[in-house]
Short mmCIF file of C-alpha atoms in Angstrom, two decimals:
data_model
loop_
_atom_site.label_atom_id
_atom_site.label_comp_id
_atom_site.label_asym_id
_atom_site.label_seq_id
_atom_site.Cartn_x
_atom_site.Cartn_y
_atom_site.Cartn_z
CA MET A 1 61.90 24.32 -62.37
CA CYS A 2 64.69 22.01 -61.43
CA LYS A 3 68.49 22.44 -62.05
CA ASP A 4 71.57 20.62 -61.13
CA ILE A 5 74.42 23.36 -60.31
CA ASP A 6 77.91 21.71 -59.61
CA GLY A 7 76.17 18.33 -58.82
CA VAL A 8 73.83 19.56 -56.40
CA VAL A 9 70.01 19.73 -57.70
CA TYR A 10 67.61 22.76 -57.02
CA ASP A 11 64.04 22.06 -57.44
CA THR A 12 61.25 24.52 -56.60
CA THR A 13 58.74 21.72 -56.53
CA VAL A 14 60.08 20.55 -53.53
CA SER A 15 62.01 23.08 -52.28
CA THR A 16 60.15 25.73 -49.54
CA ILE A 17 59.36 29.42 -50.63
CA ASP A 18 61.38 31.76 -47.86
CA LYS A 19 60.68 35.08 -49.80
CA LYS A 20 58.91 36.01 -52.78
CA PHE A 21 59.62 39.84 -54.53
CA THR A 22 57.31 40.59 -57.28
CA TYR A 23 58.08 43.67 -59.79
CA GLY A 24 54.83 44.40 -61.89
CA VAL A 25 51.80 42.94 -62.87
CA PRO A 26 50.90 39.42 -64.06
CA GLY A 27 51.70 40.07 -67.98
CA ASP A 28 53.79 43.03 -67.99
CA PRO A 29 56.56 42.55 -70.31
CA TYR A 30 58.97 44.18 -68.00
CA GLY A 31 57.95 42.75 -64.63
CA TYR A 32 59.48 39.90 -62.95
CA GLU A 33 59.89 37.87 -59.96
CA GLU A 34 62.52 36.62 -57.44
CA THR A 35 61.71 33.67 -55.56
CA LEU A 36 63.80 32.54 -52.27
CA TYR A 37 63.76 29.17 -51.88
CA ILE A 38 65.14 27.10 -49.19
CA THR A 39 66.16 22.93 -49.99
CA SER A 40 65.67 20.00 -47.35
CA ASP A 41 69.00 20.63 -46.65
CA GLY A 42 69.60 23.87 -45.72
CA ARG A 43 70.76 25.09 -48.84
CA TYR A 44 69.17 28.45 -50.64
CA PHE A 45 68.51 29.38 -54.29
CA ILE A 46 66.51 32.29 -55.99
CA TYR A 47 64.51 31.50 -58.92
CA THR A 48 63.77 34.00 -61.32
CA ASN A 49 61.36 34.58 -64.20
CA GLY A 50 60.01 37.49 -66.06
CA GLY A 51 58.41 39.06 -68.73
CA ILE A 52 60.23 39.28 -72.51
CA TYR A 53 61.65 42.84 -71.84
CA SER A 54 62.70 42.40 -67.97
CA LYS A 55 65.87 41.41 -66.29
CA TYR A 56 64.89 37.65 -66.28
CA PRO A 57 63.59 37.20 -69.48
CA GLN A 58 63.85 33.66 -69.14
CA GLU A 59 63.46 31.36 -65.69
CA ASN A 60 66.55 30.43 -64.15
CA ILE A 61 67.87 29.13 -60.66
CA PHE A 62 70.78 31.07 -58.91
CA PRO A 63 72.31 29.25 -55.55
CA ILE A 64 73.06 32.03 -52.97
CA ALA A 65 75.30 31.54 -49.87
CA ARG A 66 73.35 31.34 -46.48
CA GLU A 67 75.42 34.52 -45.08
CA ASP A 68 74.28 36.43 -48.35
CA VAL A 69 70.35 35.95 -47.62
CA LYS A 70 70.02 38.80 -45.45
CA ASN A 71 72.04 41.02 -47.93
CA TRP A 72 69.93 40.08 -50.81
CA MET A 73 66.73 40.55 -48.87
CA LEU A 74 67.62 43.92 -47.80
CA SER A 75 68.70 44.99 -51.32
CA ARG A 76 65.18 43.92 -52.65
#
């Protein structure tokens, strides 16, 4: 997925996965994934996707500040 947010392009196909959290099993309508990516220029973003009844029924991308990454991971 690729998304332009405030003039910055976040692209899962050219960024590196740092951490991935999976909730549920494949095909679970309540299951979802949260994947932390880092771009080549050091920006972090979270890619989310899930089943139709999950908290992420549609795929999306959210930027996250470097200083917030550790707290995000600890809250998973």
